[in-house]
PDB file of C-alpha atoms in Angstrom:
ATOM      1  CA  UNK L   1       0.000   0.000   0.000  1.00  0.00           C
ATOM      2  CA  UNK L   2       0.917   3.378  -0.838  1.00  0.00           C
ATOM      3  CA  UNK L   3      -0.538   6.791  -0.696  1.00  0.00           C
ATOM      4  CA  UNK L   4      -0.908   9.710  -3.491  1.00  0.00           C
ATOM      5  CA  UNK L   5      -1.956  12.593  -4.117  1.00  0.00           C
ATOM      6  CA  UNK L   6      -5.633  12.892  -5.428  1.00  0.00           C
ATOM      7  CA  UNK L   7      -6.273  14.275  -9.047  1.00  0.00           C
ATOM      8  CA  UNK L   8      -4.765  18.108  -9.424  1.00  0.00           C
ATOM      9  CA  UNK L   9      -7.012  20.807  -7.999  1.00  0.00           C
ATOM     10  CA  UNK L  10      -8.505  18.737  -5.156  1.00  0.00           C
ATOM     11  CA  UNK L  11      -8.015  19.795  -1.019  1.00  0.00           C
ATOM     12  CA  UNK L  12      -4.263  19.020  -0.532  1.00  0.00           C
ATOM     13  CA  UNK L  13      -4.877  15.899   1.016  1.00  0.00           C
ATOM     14  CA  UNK L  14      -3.112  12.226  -0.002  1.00  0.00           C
ATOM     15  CA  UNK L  15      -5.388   8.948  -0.363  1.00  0.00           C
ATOM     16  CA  UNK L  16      -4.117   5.477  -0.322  1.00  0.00           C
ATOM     17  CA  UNK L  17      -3.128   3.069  -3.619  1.00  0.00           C
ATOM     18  CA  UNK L  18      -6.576   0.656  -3.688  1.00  0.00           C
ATOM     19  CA  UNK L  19      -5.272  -2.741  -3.031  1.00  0.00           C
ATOM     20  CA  UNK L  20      -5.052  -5.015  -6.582  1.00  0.00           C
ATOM     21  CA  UNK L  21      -8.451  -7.008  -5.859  1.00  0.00           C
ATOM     22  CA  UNK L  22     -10.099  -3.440  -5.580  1.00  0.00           C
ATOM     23  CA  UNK L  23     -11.865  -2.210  -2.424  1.00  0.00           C
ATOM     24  CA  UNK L  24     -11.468  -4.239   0.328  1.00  0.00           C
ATOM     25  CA  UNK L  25     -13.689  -5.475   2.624  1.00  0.00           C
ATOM     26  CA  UNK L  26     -13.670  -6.971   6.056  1.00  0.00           C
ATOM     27  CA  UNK L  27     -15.709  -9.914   5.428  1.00  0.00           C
ATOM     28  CA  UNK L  28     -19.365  -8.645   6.668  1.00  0.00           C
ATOM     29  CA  UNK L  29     -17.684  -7.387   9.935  1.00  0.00           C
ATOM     30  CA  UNK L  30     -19.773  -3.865   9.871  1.00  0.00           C
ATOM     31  CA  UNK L  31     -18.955  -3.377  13.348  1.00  0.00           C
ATOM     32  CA  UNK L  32     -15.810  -2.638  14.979  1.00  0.00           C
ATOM     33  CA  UNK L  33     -14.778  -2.821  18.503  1.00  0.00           C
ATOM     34  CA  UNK L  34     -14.289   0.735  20.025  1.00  0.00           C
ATOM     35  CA  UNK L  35     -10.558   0.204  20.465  1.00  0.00           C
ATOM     36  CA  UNK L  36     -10.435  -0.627  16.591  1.00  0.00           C
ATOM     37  CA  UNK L  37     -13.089   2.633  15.724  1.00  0.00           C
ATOM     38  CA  UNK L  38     -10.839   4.977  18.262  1.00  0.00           C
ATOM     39  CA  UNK L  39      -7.643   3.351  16.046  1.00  0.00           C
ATOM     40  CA  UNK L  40      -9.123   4.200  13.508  1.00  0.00           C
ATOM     41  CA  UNK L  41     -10.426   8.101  14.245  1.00  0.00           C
ATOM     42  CA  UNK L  42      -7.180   8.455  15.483  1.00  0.00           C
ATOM     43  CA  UNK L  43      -5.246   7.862  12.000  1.00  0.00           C
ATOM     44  CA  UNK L  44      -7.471  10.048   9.919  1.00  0.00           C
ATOM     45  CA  UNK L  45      -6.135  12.848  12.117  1.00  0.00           C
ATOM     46  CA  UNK L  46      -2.539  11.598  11.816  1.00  0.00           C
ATOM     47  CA  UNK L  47      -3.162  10.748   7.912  1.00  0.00           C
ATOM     48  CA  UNK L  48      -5.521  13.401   6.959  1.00  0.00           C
ATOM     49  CA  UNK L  49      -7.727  10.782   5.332  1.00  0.00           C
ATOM     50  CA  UNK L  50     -10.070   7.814   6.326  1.00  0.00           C
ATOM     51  CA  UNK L  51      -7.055   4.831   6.581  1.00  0.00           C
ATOM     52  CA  UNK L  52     -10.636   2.326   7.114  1.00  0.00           C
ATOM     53  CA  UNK L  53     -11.342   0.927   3.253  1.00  0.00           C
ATOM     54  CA  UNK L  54      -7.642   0.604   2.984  1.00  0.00           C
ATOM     55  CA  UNK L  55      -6.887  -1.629   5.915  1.00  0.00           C
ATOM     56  CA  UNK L  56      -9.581  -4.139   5.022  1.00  0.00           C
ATOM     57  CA  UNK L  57      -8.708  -8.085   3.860  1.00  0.00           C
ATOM     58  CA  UNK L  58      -8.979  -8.421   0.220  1.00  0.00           C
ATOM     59  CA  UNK L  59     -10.846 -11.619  -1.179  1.00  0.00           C
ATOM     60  CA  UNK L  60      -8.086 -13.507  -1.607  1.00  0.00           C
ATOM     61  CA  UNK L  61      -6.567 -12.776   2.043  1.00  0.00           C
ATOM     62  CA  UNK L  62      -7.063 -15.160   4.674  1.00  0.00           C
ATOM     63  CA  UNK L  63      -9.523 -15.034   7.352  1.00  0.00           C
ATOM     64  CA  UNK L  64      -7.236 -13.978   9.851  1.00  0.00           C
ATOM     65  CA  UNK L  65      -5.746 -10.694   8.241  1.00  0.00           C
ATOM     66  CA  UNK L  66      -8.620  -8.732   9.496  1.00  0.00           C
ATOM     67  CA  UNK L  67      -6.972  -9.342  12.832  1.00  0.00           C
ATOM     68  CA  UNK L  68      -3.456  -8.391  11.961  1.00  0.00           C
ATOM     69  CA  UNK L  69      -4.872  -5.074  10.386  1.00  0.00           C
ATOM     70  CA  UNK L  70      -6.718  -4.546  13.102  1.00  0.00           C
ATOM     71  CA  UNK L  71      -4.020  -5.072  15.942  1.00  0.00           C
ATOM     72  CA  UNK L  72      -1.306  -3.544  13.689  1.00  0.00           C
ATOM     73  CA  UNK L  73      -3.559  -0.625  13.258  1.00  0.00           C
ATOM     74  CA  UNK L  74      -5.027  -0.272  17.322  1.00  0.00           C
ATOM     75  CA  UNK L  75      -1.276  -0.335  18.485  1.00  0.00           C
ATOM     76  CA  UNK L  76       0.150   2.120  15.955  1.00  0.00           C
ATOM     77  CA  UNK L  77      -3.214   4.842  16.275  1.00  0.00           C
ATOM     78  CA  UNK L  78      -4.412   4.147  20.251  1.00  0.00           C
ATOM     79  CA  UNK L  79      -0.281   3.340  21.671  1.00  0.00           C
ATOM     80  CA  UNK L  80       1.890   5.264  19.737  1.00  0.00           C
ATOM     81  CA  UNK L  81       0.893   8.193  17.554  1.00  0.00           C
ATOM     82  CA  UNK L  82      -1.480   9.656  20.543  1.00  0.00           C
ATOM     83  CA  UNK L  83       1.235   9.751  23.255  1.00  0.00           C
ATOM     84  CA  UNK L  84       1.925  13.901  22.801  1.00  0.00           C
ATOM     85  CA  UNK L  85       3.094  14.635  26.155  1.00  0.00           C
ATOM     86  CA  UNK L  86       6.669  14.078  25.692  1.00  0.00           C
ATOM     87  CA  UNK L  87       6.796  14.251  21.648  1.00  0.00           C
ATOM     88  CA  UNK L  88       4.344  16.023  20.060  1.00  0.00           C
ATOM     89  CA  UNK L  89       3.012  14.795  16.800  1.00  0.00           C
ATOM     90  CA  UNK L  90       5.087  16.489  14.417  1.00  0.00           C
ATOM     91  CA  UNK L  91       8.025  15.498  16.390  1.00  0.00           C
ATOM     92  CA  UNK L  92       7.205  11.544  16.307  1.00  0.00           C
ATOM     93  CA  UNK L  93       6.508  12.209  12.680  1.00  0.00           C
ATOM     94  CA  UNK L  94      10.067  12.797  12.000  1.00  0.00           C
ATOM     95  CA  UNK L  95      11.727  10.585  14.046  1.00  0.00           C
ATOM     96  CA  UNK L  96       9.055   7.829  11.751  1.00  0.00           C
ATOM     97  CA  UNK L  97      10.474   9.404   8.836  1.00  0.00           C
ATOM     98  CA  UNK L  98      14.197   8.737   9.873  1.00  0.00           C
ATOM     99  CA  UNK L  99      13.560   5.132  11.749  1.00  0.00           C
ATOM    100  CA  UNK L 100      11.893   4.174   8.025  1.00  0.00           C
ATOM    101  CA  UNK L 101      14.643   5.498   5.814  1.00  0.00           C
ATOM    102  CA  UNK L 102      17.368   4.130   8.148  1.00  0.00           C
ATOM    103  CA  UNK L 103      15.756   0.848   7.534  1.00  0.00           C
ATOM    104  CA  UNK L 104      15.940   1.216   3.964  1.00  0.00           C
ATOM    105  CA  UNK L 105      11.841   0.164   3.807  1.00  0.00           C
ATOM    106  CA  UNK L 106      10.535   2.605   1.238  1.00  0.00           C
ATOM    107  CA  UNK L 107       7.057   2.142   0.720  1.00  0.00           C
ATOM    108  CA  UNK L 108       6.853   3.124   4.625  1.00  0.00           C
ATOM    109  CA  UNK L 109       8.707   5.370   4.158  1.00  0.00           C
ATOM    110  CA  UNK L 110       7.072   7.232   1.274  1.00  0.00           C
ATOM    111  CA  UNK L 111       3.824   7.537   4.138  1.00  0.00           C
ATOM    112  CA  UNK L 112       5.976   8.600   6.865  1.00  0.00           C
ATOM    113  CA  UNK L 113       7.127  11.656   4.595  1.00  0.00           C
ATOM    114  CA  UNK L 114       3.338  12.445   4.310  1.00  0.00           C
ATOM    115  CA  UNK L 115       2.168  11.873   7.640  1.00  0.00           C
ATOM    116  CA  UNK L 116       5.079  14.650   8.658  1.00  0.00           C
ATOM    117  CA  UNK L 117       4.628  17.193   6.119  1.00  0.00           C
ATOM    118  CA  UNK L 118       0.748  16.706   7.083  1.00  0.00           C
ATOM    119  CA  UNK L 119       1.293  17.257  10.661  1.00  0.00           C
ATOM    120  CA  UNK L 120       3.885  20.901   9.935  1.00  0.00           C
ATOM    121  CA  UNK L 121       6.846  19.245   9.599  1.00  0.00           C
ATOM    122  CA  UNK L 122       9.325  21.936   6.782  1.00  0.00           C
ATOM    123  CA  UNK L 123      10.622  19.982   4.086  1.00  0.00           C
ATOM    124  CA  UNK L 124      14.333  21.997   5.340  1.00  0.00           C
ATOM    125  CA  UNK L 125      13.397  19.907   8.750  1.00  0.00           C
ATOM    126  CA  UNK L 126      13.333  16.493   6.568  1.00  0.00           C
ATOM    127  CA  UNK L 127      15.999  17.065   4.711  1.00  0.00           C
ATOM    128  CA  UNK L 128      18.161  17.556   7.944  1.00  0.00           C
ATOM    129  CA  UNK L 129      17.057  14.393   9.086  1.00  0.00           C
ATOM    130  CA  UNK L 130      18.492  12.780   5.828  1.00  0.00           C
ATOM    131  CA  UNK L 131      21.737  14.791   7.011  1.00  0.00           C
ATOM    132  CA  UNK L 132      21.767  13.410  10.021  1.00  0.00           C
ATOM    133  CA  UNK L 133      20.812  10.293   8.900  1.00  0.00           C
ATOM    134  CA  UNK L 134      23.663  10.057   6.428  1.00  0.00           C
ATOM    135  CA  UNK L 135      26.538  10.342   9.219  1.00  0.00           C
ATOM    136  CA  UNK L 136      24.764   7.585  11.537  1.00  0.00           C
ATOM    137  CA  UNK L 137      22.876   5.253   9.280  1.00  0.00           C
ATOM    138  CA  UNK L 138      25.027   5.474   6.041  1.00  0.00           C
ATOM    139  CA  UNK L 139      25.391   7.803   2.863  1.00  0.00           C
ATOM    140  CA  UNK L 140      24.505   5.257   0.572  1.00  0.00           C
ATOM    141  CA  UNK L 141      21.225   4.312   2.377  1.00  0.00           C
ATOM    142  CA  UNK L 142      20.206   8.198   3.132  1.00  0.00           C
ATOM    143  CA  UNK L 143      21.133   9.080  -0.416  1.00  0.00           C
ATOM    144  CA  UNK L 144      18.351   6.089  -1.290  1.00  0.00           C
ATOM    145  CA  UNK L 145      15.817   7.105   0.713  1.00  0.00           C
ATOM    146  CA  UNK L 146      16.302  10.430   0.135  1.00  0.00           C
ATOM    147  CA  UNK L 147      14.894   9.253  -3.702  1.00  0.00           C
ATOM    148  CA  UNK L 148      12.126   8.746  -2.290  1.00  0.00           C
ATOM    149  CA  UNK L 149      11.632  12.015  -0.017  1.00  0.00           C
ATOM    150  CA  UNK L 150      12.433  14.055  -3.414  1.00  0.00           C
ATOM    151  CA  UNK L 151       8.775  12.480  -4.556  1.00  0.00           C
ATOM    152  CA  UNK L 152       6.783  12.796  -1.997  1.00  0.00           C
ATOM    153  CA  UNK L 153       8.181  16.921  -2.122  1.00  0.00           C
ATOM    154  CA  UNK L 154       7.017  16.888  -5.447  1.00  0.00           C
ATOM    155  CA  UNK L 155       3.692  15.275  -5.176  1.00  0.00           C
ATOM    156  CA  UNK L 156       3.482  17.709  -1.852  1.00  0.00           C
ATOM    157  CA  UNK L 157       3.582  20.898  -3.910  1.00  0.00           C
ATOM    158  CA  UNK L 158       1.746  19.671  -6.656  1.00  0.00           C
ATOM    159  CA  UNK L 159      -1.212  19.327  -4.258  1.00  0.00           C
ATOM    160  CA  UNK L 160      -0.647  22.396  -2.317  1.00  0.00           C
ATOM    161  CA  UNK L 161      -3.349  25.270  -3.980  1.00  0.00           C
ATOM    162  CA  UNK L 162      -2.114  27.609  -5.768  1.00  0.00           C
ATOM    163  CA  UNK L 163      -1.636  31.295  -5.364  1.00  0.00           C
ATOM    164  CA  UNK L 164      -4.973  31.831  -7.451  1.00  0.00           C
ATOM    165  CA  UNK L 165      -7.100  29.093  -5.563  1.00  0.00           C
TER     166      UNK L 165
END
């Protein structure tokens, strides 16, 4: 899964890739538990969008990756992303950016530059991370990831409205 920018002239906002089977669905579950439904109101203020029809199983998933989405998703949007009273959001944002460039995992990486730039963090503040990043993690793996950052800027601005909107 990855997220992009919807079509030019929308609200700057980013939506997630559909998975290959199409919209997914979480096998007649309609109802959540309130942990899952907090989880879940949680990341659309962290994302900016509705992460729900994206985390669903797809047809061809097994019956059990409902419950990895949903624990994955509960632990990530009730225990981490809400704790703000020793990092606030836009700090945790880019120490996720760094963590997912230092591990070289790209496609995590490529939402963890969007969830910061969402939540205030500059672009100048990202790309001293990468600076950072290249003395402690390795050049070779900050100049990779840094491929990635340089898309996400682009698809940033190209969503941003313009000075005539």
């Amino acid at each position: 899964m990855s997220i992009r920018p919807q079509r030019e002239g929308d609200a700057p906002q980013f939506v997630m890739r559909r998975h290959p089977a199409g919209l997914m669905h979480n096998r007649g579950m309609s109802e959540h538990t309130a942990r899952y439904a907090q989880a879940l109101e949680n990341a659309e203020r962290v994302l900016g969008f509705s992460l729900a029809p994206f985390v669903e199983p797809g047809p061809s998933e097994p019956a059990n990756a409902y419950d990895f989405t949903r624990i994955a998703t509960e632990h990530a949007f009730n225990d981490a992303w809400p704790r703000t009273d020793h990092l606030d959001l836009r700090t945790r944002a880019l120490i996720s950016v760094t963590i997912t460039a230092s591990l070289g995992v790209l496609e995590p990486l490529r939402g963890q530059l969007r969830i910061a730039l969402h939540n205030g963090v500059a672009k100048e503040e990202i790309v001293e991370a990468f600076v950072q990043m290249a003395v402690y993690a390795g050049v070779a793996r900050a100049f990779d990831s840094y491929t990635v950052a340089r898309e996400v800027f682009a698809e940033y601005d190209a969503a941003q409205p313009t000075a005539r909107d």
